[in-house]
PDB file of C-alpha atoms in Angstrom:
ATOM      1  CA  MET A  12      22.974   8.555 -12.528  1.00  0.00           C
ATOM      2  CA  GLY A  13      20.769  11.160 -10.713  1.00  0.00           C
ATOM      3  CA  ASN A  14      17.287  10.744  -9.463  1.00  0.00           C
ATOM      4  CA  MET A  15      14.471  13.576  -9.300  1.00  0.00           C
ATOM      5  CA  MET A  16      11.231  14.115  -8.710  1.00  0.00           C
ATOM      6  CA  ILE A  17       8.818  16.551 -10.284  1.00  0.00           C
ATOM      7  CA  ARG A  18       5.673  17.739  -8.078  1.00  0.00           C
ATOM      8  CA  ASN A  19       2.655  19.983  -9.336  1.00  0.00           C
ATOM      9  CA  LEU A  20       2.655  18.860 -13.078  1.00  0.00           C
ATOM     10  CA  PRO A  21      -0.189  20.156 -14.679  1.00  0.00           C
ATOM     11  CA  ASP A  22      -3.165  17.705 -15.180  1.00  0.00           C
ATOM     12  CA  GLU A  23      -3.421  18.193 -18.896  1.00  0.00           C
ATOM     13  CA  VAL A  24       0.589  17.690 -19.123  1.00  0.00           C
ATOM     14  CA  HIS A  25       0.529  14.666 -16.974  1.00  0.00           C
ATOM     15  CA  ASN A  26      -2.474  13.047 -19.091  1.00  0.00           C
ATOM     16  CA  HIS A  27      -0.486  13.945 -22.586  1.00  0.00           C
ATOM     17  CA  LEU A  28       2.648  12.286 -20.898  1.00  0.00           C
ATOM     18  CA  ARG A  29       0.563   9.414 -19.951  1.00  0.00           C
ATOM     19  CA  GLU A  30      -0.983   8.744 -23.465  1.00  0.00           C
ATOM     20  CA  GLN A  31       2.349   9.585 -25.711  1.00  0.00           C
ATOM     21  CA  ALA A  32       4.017   6.543 -22.927  1.00  0.00           C
ATOM     22  CA  SER A  33       1.271   4.184 -23.708  1.00  0.00           C
ATOM     23  CA  SER A  34       1.520   5.030 -27.802  1.00  0.00           C
ATOM     24  CA  ASN A  35       5.494   4.404 -27.177  1.00  0.00           C
ATOM     25  CA  ARG A  36       4.768   1.351 -25.125  1.00  0.00           C
ATOM     26  CA  ARG A  37       6.897   3.132 -22.067  1.00  0.00           C
ATOM     27  CA  SER A  38       5.708   3.593 -18.545  1.00  0.00           C
ATOM     28  CA  ILE A  39       5.602   7.496 -18.076  1.00  0.00           C
ATOM     29  CA  GLU A  40       9.066   7.552 -16.253  1.00  0.00           C
ATOM     30  CA  ALA A  41      10.820   6.318 -19.271  1.00  0.00           C
ATOM     31  CA  GLU A  42       9.084   8.396 -21.738  1.00  0.00           C
ATOM     32  CA  ALA A  43       9.955  11.127 -19.294  1.00  0.00           C
ATOM     33  CA  ARG A  44      13.198   9.892 -19.606  1.00  0.00           C
ATOM     34  CA  ALA A  45      13.407   9.581 -22.893  1.00  0.00           C
ATOM     35  CA  ILE A  46      12.200  13.286 -23.625  1.00  0.00           C
ATOM     36  CA  LEU A  47      14.663  14.630 -21.384  1.00  0.00           C
ATOM     37  CA  VAL A  48      17.623  12.446 -22.758  1.00  0.00           C
ATOM     38  CA  SER A  49      16.808  13.415 -26.574  1.00  0.00           C
ATOM     39  CA  SER A  50      16.540  17.187 -25.542  1.00  0.00           C
ATOM     40  CA  TYR A  51      19.763  17.071 -24.151  1.00  0.00           C
ATOM     41  CA  VAL A  52      21.265  15.022 -27.372  1.00  0.00           C
ATOM     42  CA  ALA A  53      19.909  17.636 -29.468  1.00  0.00           C
ATOM     43  CA  LYS A  54      21.140  20.265 -27.697  1.00  0.00           C
ATOM     44  CA  HIS A  55      24.513  19.441 -27.382  1.00  0.00           C
ATOM     45  CA  SER A  56      24.639  17.409 -30.929  1.00  0.00           C
ATOM     46  CA  GLY A  57      23.319  20.530 -33.153  1.00  0.00           C
ATOM     47  CA  GLY A  58      20.269  18.443 -34.275  1.00  0.00           C
ATOM     48  CA  PHE A  59      20.199  16.586 -37.652  1.00  0.00           C
ATOM     49  CA  GLY A  60      20.649  19.379 -39.718  1.00  0.00           C
ATOM     50  CA  GLN A  61      23.779  20.187 -37.979  1.00  0.00           C
ATOM     51  CA  GLN A  62      25.254  17.113 -38.125  1.00  0.00           C
ATOM     52  CA  LEU A  63      24.606  16.720 -41.793  1.00  0.00           C
ATOM     53  CA  ARG A  64      26.376  19.901 -42.437  1.00  0.00           C
ATOM     54  CA  SER A  65      29.440  19.087 -40.444  1.00  0.00           C
ATOM     55  CA  ARG A  66      29.622  15.737 -42.224  1.00  0.00           C
ATOM     56  CA  PHE A  67      29.388  17.173 -45.816  1.00  0.00           C
ATOM     57  CA  GLN A  68      31.329  20.703 -45.191  1.00  0.00           C
ATOM     58  CA  ASP A  69      34.739  19.457 -46.262  1.00  0.00           C
ATOM     59  CA  MET A  70      33.360  18.013 -49.397  1.00  0.00           C
ATOM     60  CA  GLY A  71      32.654  21.623 -50.794  1.00  0.00           C
ATOM     61  CA  VAL A  72      28.846  20.881 -51.023  1.00  0.00           C
ATOM     62  CA  ILE A  73      27.700  23.227 -48.451  1.00  0.00           C
ATOM     63  CA  GLY A  74      27.161  26.793 -49.381  1.00  0.00           C
ATOM     64  CA  GLU A  75      25.771  29.054 -52.150  1.00  0.00           C
ATOM     65  CA  GLU A  76      25.583  26.680 -55.021  1.00  0.00           C
ATOM     66  CA  LEU A  77      22.785  24.448 -53.025  1.00  0.00           C
ATOM     67  CA  SER A  78      20.720  27.831 -52.679  1.00  0.00           C
ATOM     68  CA  GLN A  79      18.431  27.297 -55.930  1.00  0.00           C
ATOM     69  CA  PRO A  80      15.368  28.621 -56.411  1.00  0.00           C
ATOM     70  CA  ARG A  81      12.071  26.613 -55.575  1.00  0.00           C
ATOM     71  CA  ASP A  82      10.491  25.268 -58.803  1.00  0.00           C
ATOM     72  CA  LYS A  83       6.630  25.943 -58.392  1.00  0.00           C
ATOM     73  CA  THR A  84       5.389  23.993 -61.159  1.00  0.00           C
ATOM     74  CA  VAL A  85       2.508  22.050 -60.841  1.00  0.00           C
ATOM     75  CA  GLY A  86       3.111  18.531 -61.451  1.00  0.00           C
ATOM     76  CA  GLU A  87       1.249  15.952 -63.465  1.00  0.00           C
ATOM     77  CA  ALA A  88      -1.088  13.441 -61.715  1.00  0.00           C
ATOM     78  CA  ALA A  89      -0.246   9.956 -61.555  1.00  0.00           C
ATOM     79  CA  GLU A  90      -2.351   7.292 -63.075  1.00  0.00           C
ATOM     80  CA  PHE A  91      -3.182   3.949 -61.673  1.00  0.00           C
ATOM     81  CA  SER A  92      -4.242   0.997 -63.645  1.00  0.00           C
TER      82      SER A  92
END
């Protein structure tokens, strides 16, 4: 595995990374690693939408038949007892 050191990271970026790492219960290094890995995976797998399209394209459900106009009618409010 490769190693890297990041120098001259702006304070606001470092602070945000530290807060994000804390909220995810990770070290700053582990958080940076997770961000880099997820970026790589998204770029090389095409993202979630592309994965769905690839999975279901052979079923014939991807295409013009899914291009339905959006229903903009307002729904009724729910009643809670």
